[in-house]
Structure formats: structure tokens, C-alpha cells
Amino acid sequence: GGGQRGRDVEQSFFPPTRRGGSANLNTKPNCSDGIPALTATRLPGVSLGAIYRYPVKGLSAQAMDCVDLRPGEPLPWDRAFAIENGPGRFDPLKPTHVPKISFLTLMRHADLATVTSTFEPETQTLTISRDGGQVARGSLATPAGRAIIAQFFAEYMKDSVKGPPRV
């Protein structure tokens, strides 16, 4: 039940302080699974004011009002996708680590700062906007949707990509 999860979260994410204190867990409004979300404070004067995820590496962050954190699991949908810069080294059927320079990143591709992105987890739809208007939209769950997003970046960043981008 919810109480056990709270203890697991406390033990996994918030180890005892040097003084032997324990986490102060407080409930917030329920997240998606109906179990109260937990917040923890450990150090006086330290708090978690906001949490963001980056559904697509190198694109806009999304503020999260509520998140279900589980021991040993990543932040849901954080960097779940990336856009490969040109000929691919990443094989989705045999995923292995690929250096981040193989992907579009803000550090190397300043044009990414001129677009905003919104990701809808329920449909895995990514919307790309520029100057307040939508310029591309596609479901990252489908080959056609990924192709739409890749095609936008191929054209938009044609002077800085090494070849056709791939989501």
C-alpha cells in the first residue's frame, strides 16, 4: 500500500543524515495512481521548489506539478527520446550507450533554444513551436510521427546537422 511505498522512498532516496535524523514526509494531492505524492525535507532551509523533465534530450524542459517517484526508476519520461544528428550509431533494437555528441544538444546546436516543445505522455505526442506558433506535431510512438519531427529538424537546422536527423 501507500505507506510501504513511503518507507521505500525514504530509504532509497533520503538516507539518514549524519546526525541520525529521518526524512519528514508530507502528502500532497494525489498523482496519477491515486496514492498521495510524497515530499521530503531533510535539511533545515532546503526544499524542492520545482521539478522538471526533458522528454526529448536537448529540447525544452517541462515543469511537473506532481510526479510519482519509485525506487530504482528514472523520472517518468525524462530523456525518453533523443534526436540523432545524422547517420545513426544508435540501434533501437540493441540499445547501448551512445555519446551525447551523436545527438542534437543545446550545447552544440544553439538553434534549439529558439523552439519550444511540449510533450503529452498519454499520447506520446511532441509539439514543436516557434515564435508562439506550432511548426510541427507528431506522435513519437509511431514511425510517421517521429518522421514528422525529424523532417522539421532536418529543414530547420539544415546548416548544422551532419545528415538526416532521426528521433
XYZ file of C-alpha atoms in Angstrom, residues 20-98:
79
model
C 20.713 10.287 12.522
C 17.569 12.242 11.597
C 14.880 10.811 9.377
C 13.017 12.306 6.435
C 9.946 14.389 7.171
C 7.386 13.107 4.656
C 4.331 15.179 3.810
C 1.481 14.230 1.492
C 0.430 16.382 -1.447
C -2.520 15.974 -3.806
C -2.641 12.571 -5.464
C -0.676 11.903 -8.604
C -1.856 9.647 -11.426
C -2.050 6.403 -9.434
C -4.238 7.716 -6.619
C -1.555 7.265 -3.958
C -0.593 10.501 -2.207
C 2.609 12.021 -3.557
C 5.410 12.413 -1.077
C 7.705 15.318 -0.419
C 10.684 15.115 1.822
C 12.651 17.656 3.747
C 15.893 16.658 5.342
C 17.951 19.807 5.854
C 16.697 22.973 7.520
C 16.132 25.682 4.926
C 16.371 23.289 1.955
C 13.318 22.446 -0.098
C 12.396 21.185 -3.523
C 10.735 24.154 -5.213
C 10.210 22.659 -8.665
C 10.962 19.570 -10.691
C 11.390 19.455 -14.451
C 11.761 16.716 -17.013
C 13.198 16.829 -20.508
C 11.158 14.316 -22.543
C 13.415 14.831 -25.576
C 17.092 15.348 -24.843
C 18.142 18.840 -25.912
C 14.629 20.270 -26.144
C 12.510 22.251 -23.667
C 12.052 21.304 -20.054
C 8.568 20.667 -18.715
C 7.612 21.664 -15.192
C 5.843 18.907 -13.291
C 3.132 19.686 -10.755
C 3.231 16.160 -9.401
C 5.387 13.106 -10.030
C 5.360 9.505 -8.890
C 8.919 8.564 -7.948
C 9.735 4.934 -7.451
C 12.961 3.462 -6.096
C 15.358 2.417 -8.829
C 13.308 4.014 -11.629
C 14.034 7.210 -13.564
C 11.859 10.308 -13.510
C 8.933 9.346 -15.805
C 9.518 10.394 -19.433
C 12.762 12.241 -18.645
C 15.040 11.968 -21.685
C 12.914 9.150 -23.035
C 13.761 10.328 -26.559
C 16.651 11.985 -28.344
C 17.235 13.273 -31.867
C 20.206 11.688 -33.557
C 22.410 14.053 -35.530
C 22.875 12.426 -38.899
C 23.831 8.847 -39.675
C 22.896 6.787 -36.684
C 25.054 4.894 -34.278
C 22.067 4.076 -32.063
C 20.234 0.824 -32.727
C 16.794 0.839 -31.026
C 16.670 -2.970 -31.291
C 20.002 -3.299 -29.454
C 20.272 -0.161 -27.312
C 23.689 0.657 -25.919
C 25.306 3.842 -24.662
C 25.995 6.380 -27.407
